[in-house]
Tab-separated table of C-alpha atoms in Angstrom:
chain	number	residue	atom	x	y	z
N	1	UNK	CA	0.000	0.000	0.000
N	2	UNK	CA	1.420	3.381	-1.026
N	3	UNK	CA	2.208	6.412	1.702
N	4	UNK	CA	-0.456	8.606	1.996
N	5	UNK	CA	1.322	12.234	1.609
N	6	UNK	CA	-0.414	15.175	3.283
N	7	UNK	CA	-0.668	18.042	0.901
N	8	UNK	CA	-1.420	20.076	4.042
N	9	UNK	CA	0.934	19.018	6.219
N	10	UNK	CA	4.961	18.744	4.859
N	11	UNK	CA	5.932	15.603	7.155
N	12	UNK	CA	9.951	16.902	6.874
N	13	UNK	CA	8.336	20.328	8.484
N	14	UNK	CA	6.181	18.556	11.283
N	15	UNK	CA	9.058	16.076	11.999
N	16	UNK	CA	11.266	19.509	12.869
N	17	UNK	CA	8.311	21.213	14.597
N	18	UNK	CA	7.707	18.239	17.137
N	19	UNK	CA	11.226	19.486	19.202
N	20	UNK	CA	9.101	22.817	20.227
N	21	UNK	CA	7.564	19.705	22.209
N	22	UNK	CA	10.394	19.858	24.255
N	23	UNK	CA	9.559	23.665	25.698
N	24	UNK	CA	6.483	22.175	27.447
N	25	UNK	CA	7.954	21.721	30.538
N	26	UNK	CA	8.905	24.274	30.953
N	27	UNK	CA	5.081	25.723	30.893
N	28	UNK	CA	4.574	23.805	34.682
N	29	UNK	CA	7.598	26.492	36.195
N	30	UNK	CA	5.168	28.778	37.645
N	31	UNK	CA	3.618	25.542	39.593
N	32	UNK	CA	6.915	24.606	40.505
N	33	UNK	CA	7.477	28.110	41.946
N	34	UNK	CA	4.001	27.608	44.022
N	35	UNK	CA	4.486	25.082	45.505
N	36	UNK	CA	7.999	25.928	46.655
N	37	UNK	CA	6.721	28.903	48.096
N	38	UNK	CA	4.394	27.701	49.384
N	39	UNK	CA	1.545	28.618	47.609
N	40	UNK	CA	0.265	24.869	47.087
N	41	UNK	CA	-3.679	24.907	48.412
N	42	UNK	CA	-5.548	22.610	45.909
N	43	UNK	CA	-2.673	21.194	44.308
N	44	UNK	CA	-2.926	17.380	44.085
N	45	UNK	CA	-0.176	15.309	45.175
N	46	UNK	CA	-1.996	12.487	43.453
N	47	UNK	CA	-2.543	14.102	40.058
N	48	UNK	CA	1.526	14.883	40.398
N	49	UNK	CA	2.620	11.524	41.006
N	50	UNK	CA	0.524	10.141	38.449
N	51	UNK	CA	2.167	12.908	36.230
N	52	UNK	CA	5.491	11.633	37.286
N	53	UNK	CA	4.988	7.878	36.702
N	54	UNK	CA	3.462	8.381	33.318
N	55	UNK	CA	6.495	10.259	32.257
N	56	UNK	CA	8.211	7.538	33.248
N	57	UNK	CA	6.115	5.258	31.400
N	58	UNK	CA	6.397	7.203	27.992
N	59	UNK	CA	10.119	7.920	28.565
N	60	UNK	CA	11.038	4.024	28.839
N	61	UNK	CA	8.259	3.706	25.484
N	62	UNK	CA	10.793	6.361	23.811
N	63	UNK	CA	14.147	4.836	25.060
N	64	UNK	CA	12.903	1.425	23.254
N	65	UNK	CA	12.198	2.906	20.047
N	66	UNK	CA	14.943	6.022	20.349
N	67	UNK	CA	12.814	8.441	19.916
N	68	UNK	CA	14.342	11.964	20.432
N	69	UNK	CA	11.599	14.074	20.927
N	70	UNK	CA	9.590	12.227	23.195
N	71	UNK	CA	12.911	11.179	25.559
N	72	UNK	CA	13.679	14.852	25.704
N	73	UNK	CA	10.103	16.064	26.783
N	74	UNK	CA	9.510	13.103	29.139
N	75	UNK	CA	13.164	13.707	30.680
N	76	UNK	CA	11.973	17.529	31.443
N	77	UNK	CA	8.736	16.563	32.496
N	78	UNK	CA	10.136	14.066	35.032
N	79	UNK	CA	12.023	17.075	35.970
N	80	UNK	CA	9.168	19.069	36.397
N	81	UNK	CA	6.875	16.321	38.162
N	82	UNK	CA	9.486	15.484	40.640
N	83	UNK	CA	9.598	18.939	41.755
N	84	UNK	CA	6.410	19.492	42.455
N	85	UNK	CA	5.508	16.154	44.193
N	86	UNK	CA	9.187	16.837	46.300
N	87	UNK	CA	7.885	20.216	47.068
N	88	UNK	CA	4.485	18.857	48.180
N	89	UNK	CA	6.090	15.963	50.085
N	90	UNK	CA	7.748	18.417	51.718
N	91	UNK	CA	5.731	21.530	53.061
């Protein structure tokens, strides 16, 4: 069966535009920054961890196949989750 190509999409373009993936992160600083300072009320310990042990998850799922993008962003978001549930654990 052939490849279908996109006529709206150029697949060399999206390929490069899938590393701006790896900024995402960096969106979760200001919680990070909460809950540091202690500005945490309502934020879920649960929701975090979960957070943290899908990253996990999709990080070992990128590792197997070597996928760049998604090790990068699930690296930084493993980051990011561990922060917050360490700065939860600990107020």
């Amino acid at each position: 069966m052939p490849k279908h190509k996109s006529r709206i999409i150029n697949p060399k373009w999206l390929d490069k535009l899938v590393y701006v993936a790896v900024l995402t992160p960096f969106l979760a600083i200001p919680q990070v920054y909460n809950v540091w300072t202690g500005e945490a009320e309502g934020v879920s310990i649960t929701t975090w961890f979960g957070f943290l042990v899908m990253a996990y998850i999709w990080l070992a799922y990128a590792l197997y196949h070597r996928i760049k993008p998604l090790i990068f962003v699930h690296t930084g978001w493993i980051a990011v989750n561990t922060a917050v549930v360490l700065g939860l654990l600990l107020k």
